[in-house]
PDB file of C-alpha atoms in Angstrom:
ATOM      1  CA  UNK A   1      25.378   5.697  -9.656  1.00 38.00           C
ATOM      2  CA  UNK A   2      22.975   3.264  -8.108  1.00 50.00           C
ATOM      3  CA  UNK A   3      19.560   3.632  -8.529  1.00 63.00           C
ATOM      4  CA  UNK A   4      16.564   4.697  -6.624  1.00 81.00           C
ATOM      5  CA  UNK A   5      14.833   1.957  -4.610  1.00 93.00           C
ATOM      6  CA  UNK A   6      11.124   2.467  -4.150  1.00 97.00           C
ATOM      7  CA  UNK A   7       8.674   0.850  -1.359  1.00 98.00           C
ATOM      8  CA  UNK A   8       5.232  -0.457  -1.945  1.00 98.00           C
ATOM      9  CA  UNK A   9       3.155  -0.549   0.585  1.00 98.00           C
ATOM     10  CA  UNK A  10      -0.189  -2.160  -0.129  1.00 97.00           C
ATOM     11  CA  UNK A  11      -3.971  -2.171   1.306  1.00 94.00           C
ATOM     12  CA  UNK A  12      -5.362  -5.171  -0.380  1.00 91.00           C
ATOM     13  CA  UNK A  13      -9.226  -4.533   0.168  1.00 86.00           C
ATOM     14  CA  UNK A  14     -11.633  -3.109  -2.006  1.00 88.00           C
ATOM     15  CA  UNK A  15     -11.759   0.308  -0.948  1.00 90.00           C
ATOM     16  CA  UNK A  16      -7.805  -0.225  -0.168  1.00 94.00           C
ATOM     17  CA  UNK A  17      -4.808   1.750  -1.421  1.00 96.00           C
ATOM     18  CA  UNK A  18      -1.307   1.542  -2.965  1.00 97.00           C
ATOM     19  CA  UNK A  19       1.734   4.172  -1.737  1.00 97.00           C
ATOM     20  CA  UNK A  20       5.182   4.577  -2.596  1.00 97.00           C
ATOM     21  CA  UNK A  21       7.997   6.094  -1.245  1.00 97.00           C
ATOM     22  CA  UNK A  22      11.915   6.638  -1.887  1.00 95.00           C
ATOM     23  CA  UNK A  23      14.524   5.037  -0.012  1.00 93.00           C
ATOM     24  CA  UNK A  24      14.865   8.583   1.469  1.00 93.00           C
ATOM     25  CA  UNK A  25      11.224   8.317   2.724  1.00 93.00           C
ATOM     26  CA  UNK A  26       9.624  10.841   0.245  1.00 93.00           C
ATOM     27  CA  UNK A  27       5.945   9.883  -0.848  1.00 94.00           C
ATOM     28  CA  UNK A  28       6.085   9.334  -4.931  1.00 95.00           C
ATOM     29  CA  UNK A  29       2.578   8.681  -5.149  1.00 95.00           C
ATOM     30  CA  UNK A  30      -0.538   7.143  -3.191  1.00 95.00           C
ATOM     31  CA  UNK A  31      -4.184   6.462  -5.120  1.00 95.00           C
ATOM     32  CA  UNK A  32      -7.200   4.316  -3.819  1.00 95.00           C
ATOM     33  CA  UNK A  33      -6.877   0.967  -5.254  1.00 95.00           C
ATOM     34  CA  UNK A  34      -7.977   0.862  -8.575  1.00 96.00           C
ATOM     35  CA  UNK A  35     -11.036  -1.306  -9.393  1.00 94.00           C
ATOM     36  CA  UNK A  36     -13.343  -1.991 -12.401  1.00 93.00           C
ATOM     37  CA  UNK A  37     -17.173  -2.787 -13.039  1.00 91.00           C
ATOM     38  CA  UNK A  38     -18.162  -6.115 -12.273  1.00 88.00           C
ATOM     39  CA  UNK A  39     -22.036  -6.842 -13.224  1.00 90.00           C
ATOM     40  CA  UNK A  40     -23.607  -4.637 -10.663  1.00 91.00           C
ATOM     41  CA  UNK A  41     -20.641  -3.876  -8.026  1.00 87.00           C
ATOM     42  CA  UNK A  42     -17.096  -3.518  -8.747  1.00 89.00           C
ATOM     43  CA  UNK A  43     -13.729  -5.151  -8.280  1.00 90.00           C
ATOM     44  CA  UNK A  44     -10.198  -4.899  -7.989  1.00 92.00           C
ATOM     45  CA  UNK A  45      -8.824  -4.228 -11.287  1.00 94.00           C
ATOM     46  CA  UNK A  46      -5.188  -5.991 -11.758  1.00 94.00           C
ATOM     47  CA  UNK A  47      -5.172  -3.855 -14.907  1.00 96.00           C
ATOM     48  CA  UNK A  48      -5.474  -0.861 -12.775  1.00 96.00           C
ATOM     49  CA  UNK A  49      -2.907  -1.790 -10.432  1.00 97.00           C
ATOM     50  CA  UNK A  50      -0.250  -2.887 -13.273  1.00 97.00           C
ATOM     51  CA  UNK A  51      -0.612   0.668 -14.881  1.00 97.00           C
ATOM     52  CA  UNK A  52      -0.428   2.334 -11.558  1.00 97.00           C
ATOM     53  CA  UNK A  53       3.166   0.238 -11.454  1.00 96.00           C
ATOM     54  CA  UNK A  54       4.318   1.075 -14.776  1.00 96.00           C
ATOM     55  CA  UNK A  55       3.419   4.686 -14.002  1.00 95.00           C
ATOM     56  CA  UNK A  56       5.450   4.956 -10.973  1.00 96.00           C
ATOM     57  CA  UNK A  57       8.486   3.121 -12.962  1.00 92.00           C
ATOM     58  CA  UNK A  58       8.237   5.847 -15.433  1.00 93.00           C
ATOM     59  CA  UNK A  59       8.070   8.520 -13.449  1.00 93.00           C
ATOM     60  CA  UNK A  60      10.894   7.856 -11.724  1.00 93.00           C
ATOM     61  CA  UNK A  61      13.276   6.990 -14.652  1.00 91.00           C
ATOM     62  CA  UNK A  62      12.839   3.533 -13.535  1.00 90.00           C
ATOM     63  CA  UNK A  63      13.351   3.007 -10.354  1.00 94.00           C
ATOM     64  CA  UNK A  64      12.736  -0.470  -8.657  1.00 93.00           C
ATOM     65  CA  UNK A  65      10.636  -1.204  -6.510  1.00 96.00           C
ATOM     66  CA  UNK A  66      12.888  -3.015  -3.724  1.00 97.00           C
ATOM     67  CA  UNK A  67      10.145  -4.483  -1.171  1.00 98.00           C
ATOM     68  CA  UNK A  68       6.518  -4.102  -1.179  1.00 98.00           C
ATOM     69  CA  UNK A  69       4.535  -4.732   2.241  1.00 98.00           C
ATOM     70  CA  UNK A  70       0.906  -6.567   1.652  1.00 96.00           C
ATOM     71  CA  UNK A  71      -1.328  -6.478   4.310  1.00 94.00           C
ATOM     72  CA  UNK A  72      -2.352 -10.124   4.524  1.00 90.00           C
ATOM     73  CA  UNK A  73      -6.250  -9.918   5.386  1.00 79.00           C
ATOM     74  CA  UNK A  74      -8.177 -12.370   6.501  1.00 68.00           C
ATOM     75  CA  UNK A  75     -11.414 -13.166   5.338  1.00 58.00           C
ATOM     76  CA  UNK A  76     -14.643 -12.468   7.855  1.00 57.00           C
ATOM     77  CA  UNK A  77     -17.868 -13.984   8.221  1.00 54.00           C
ATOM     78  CA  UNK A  78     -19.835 -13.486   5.074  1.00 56.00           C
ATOM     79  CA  UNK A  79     -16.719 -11.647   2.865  1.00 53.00           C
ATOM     80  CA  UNK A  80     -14.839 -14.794   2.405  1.00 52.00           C
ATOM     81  CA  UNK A  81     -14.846 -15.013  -1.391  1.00 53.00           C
ATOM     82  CA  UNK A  82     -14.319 -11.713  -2.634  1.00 55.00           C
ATOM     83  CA  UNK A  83     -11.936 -10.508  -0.030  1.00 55.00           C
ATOM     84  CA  UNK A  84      -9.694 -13.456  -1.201  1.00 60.00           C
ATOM     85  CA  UNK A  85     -10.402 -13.190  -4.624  1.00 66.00           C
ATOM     86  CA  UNK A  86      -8.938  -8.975  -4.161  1.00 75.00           C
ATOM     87  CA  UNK A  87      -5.840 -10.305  -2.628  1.00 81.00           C
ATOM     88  CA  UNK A  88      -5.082 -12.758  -5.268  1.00 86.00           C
ATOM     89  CA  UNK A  89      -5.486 -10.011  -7.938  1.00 91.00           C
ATOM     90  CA  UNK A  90      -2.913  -8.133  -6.221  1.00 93.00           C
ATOM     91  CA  UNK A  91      -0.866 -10.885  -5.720  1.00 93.00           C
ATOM     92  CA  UNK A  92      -0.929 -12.036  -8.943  1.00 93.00           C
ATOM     93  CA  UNK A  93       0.401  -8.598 -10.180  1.00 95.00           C
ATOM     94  CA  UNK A  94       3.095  -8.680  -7.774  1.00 96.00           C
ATOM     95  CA  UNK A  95       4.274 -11.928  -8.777  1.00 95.00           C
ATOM     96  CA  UNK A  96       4.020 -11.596 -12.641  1.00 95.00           C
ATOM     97  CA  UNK A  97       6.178  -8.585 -11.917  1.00 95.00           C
ATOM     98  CA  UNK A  98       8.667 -10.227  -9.895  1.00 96.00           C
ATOM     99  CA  UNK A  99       8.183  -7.976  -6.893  1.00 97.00           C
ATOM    100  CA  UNK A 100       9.894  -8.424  -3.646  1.00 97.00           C
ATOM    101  CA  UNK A 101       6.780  -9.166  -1.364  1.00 97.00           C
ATOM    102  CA  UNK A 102       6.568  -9.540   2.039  1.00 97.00           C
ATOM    103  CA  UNK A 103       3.561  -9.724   4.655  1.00 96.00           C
ATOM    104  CA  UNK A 104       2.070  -7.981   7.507  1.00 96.00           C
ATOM    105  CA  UNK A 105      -1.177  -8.589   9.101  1.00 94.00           C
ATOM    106  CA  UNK A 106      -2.837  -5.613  10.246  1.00 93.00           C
ATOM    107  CA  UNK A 107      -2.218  -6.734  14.116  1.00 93.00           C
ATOM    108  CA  UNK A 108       1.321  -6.888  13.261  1.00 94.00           C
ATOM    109  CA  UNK A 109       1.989  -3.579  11.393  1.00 95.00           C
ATOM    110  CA  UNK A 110      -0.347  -1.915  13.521  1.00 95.00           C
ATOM    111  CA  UNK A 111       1.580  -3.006  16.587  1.00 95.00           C
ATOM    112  CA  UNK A 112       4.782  -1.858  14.826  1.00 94.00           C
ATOM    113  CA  UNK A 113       3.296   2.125  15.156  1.00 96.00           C
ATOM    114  CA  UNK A 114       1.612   1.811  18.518  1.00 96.00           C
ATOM    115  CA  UNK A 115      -1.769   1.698  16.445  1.00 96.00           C
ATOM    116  CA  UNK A 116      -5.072   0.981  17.856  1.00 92.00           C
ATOM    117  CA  UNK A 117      -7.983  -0.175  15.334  1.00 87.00           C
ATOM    118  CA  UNK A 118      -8.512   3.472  15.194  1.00 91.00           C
ATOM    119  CA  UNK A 119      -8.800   4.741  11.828  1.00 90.00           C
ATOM    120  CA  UNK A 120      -7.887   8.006  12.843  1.00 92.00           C
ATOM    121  CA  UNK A 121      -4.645   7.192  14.385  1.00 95.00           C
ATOM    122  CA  UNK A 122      -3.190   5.661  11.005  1.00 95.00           C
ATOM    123  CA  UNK A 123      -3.848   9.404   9.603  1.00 94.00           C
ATOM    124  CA  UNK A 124      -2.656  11.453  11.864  1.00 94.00           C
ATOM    125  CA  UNK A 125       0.865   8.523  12.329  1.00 96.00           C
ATOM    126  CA  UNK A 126       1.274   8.311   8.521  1.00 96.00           C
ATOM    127  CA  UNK A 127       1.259  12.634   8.048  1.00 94.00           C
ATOM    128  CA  UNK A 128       3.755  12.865  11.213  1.00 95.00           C
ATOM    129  CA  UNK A 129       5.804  10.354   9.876  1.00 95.00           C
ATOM    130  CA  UNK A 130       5.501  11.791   6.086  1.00 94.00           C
ATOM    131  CA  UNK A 131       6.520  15.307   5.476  1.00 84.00           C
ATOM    132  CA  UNK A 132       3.687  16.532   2.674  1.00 84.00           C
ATOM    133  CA  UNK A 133       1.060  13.726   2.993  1.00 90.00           C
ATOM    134  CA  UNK A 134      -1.460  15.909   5.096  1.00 86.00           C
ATOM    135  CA  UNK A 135      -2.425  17.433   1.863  1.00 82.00           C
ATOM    136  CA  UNK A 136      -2.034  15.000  -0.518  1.00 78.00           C
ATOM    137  CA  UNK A 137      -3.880  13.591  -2.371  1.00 71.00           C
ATOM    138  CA  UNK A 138      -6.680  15.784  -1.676  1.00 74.00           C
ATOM    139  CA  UNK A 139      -6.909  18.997   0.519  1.00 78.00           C
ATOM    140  CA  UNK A 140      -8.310  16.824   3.263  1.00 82.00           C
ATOM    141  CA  UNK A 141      -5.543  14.419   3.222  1.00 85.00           C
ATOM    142  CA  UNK A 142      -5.295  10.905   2.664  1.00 93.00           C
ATOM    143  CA  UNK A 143      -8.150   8.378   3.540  1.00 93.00           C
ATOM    144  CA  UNK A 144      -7.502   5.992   6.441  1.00 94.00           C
ATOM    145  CA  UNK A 145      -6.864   3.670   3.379  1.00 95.00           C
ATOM    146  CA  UNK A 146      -4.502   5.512   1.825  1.00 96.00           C
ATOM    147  CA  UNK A 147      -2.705   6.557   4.931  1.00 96.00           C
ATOM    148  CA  UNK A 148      -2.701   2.667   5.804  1.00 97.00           C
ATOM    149  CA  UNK A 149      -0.688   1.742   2.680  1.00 97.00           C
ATOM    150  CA  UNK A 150       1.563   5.069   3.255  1.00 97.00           C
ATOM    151  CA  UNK A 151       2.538   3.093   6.453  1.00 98.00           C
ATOM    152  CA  UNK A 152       2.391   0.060   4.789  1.00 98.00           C
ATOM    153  CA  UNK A 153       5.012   1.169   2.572  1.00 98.00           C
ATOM    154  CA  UNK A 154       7.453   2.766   5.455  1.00 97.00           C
ATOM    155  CA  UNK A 155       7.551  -0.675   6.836  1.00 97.00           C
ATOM    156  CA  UNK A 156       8.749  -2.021   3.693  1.00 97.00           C
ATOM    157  CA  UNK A 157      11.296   1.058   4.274  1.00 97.00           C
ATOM    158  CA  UNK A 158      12.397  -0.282   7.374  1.00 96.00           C
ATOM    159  CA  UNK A 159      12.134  -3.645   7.098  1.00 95.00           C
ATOM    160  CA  UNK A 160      14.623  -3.226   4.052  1.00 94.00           C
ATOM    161  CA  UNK A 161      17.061  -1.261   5.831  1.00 86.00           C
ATOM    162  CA  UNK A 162      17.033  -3.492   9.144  1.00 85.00           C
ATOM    163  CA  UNK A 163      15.112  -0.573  11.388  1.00 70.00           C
ATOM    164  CA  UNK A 164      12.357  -3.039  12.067  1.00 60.00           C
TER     165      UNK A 164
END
């Protein structure tokens, strides 16, 4: 029997998010991105993210995780350290876990869905597109975050099985 292959998708920023989903397209899991005090603010925590990983890998009976998708920001005027320095964390994880990565800037990915820069539109895509996800993780739904790696993760999907 061959096992389950899983899809990252990935919201690098700050007040990003990680998602996951089957080969079949089911939603395993979707949190904010993890972070961790740093002096007065807070940062990505490449801690947080590594046990989010290892959670996912044990709750499905270790599954692999086939193809993540990593929104490849670009720094803007005035955030060019730190949003760099968040990316690396996550890309660091990635690649001391040996997972498949592959880019997407948001232009690109957006343009894949017929996105706008409207927030709203990645909600109300990702829930059409994912049976469940208008009520996870919260009552309210996802963030636009969290619905951004949802998508995120269903281009991974497709991008793996030559739909895109």
């Amino acid at each position: 029997m061959t096992a389950a292959r899983l899809f990252l998708g990935i919201d690098p920023g700050l007040s990003g998010a990680l998602a996951v989903l089957t080969d079949a397209g089911r939603l395993v899991d979707v949190v904010s991105m993890p972070t961790e005090p740093h002096g007065k603010s807070r940062r990505v925590s490449g801690r947080g993210v590594r046990a989010f990983l290892d959670g996912i890998t044990e709750a499905t009976e270790g599954a692999a995780i086939a193809l993540c998708m990593l929104e490849q920001v670009a720094s803007r005027p005035g955030q060019g350290a730190p949003s760099i320095f968040t990316f690396g964390v996550v890309e660091g994880v990635l690649s001391a876990l040996a997972v498949p990565t592959d880019y997407a800037t948001p232009q690109t990915w957006k343009r894949a869905y017929g996105l706008s820069s409207d927030k709203g539109e990645s909600i109300r895509k990702a829930c059409d597109l994912i049976p469940g996800l208008a009520g996870w993780p919260r009552p309210k739904g996802p963030t636009h975050d969290q619905a951004e790696a949802v998508l995120l993760a269903e281009l991974a999907r497709r991008r793996w099985s030559g739909k895109s």
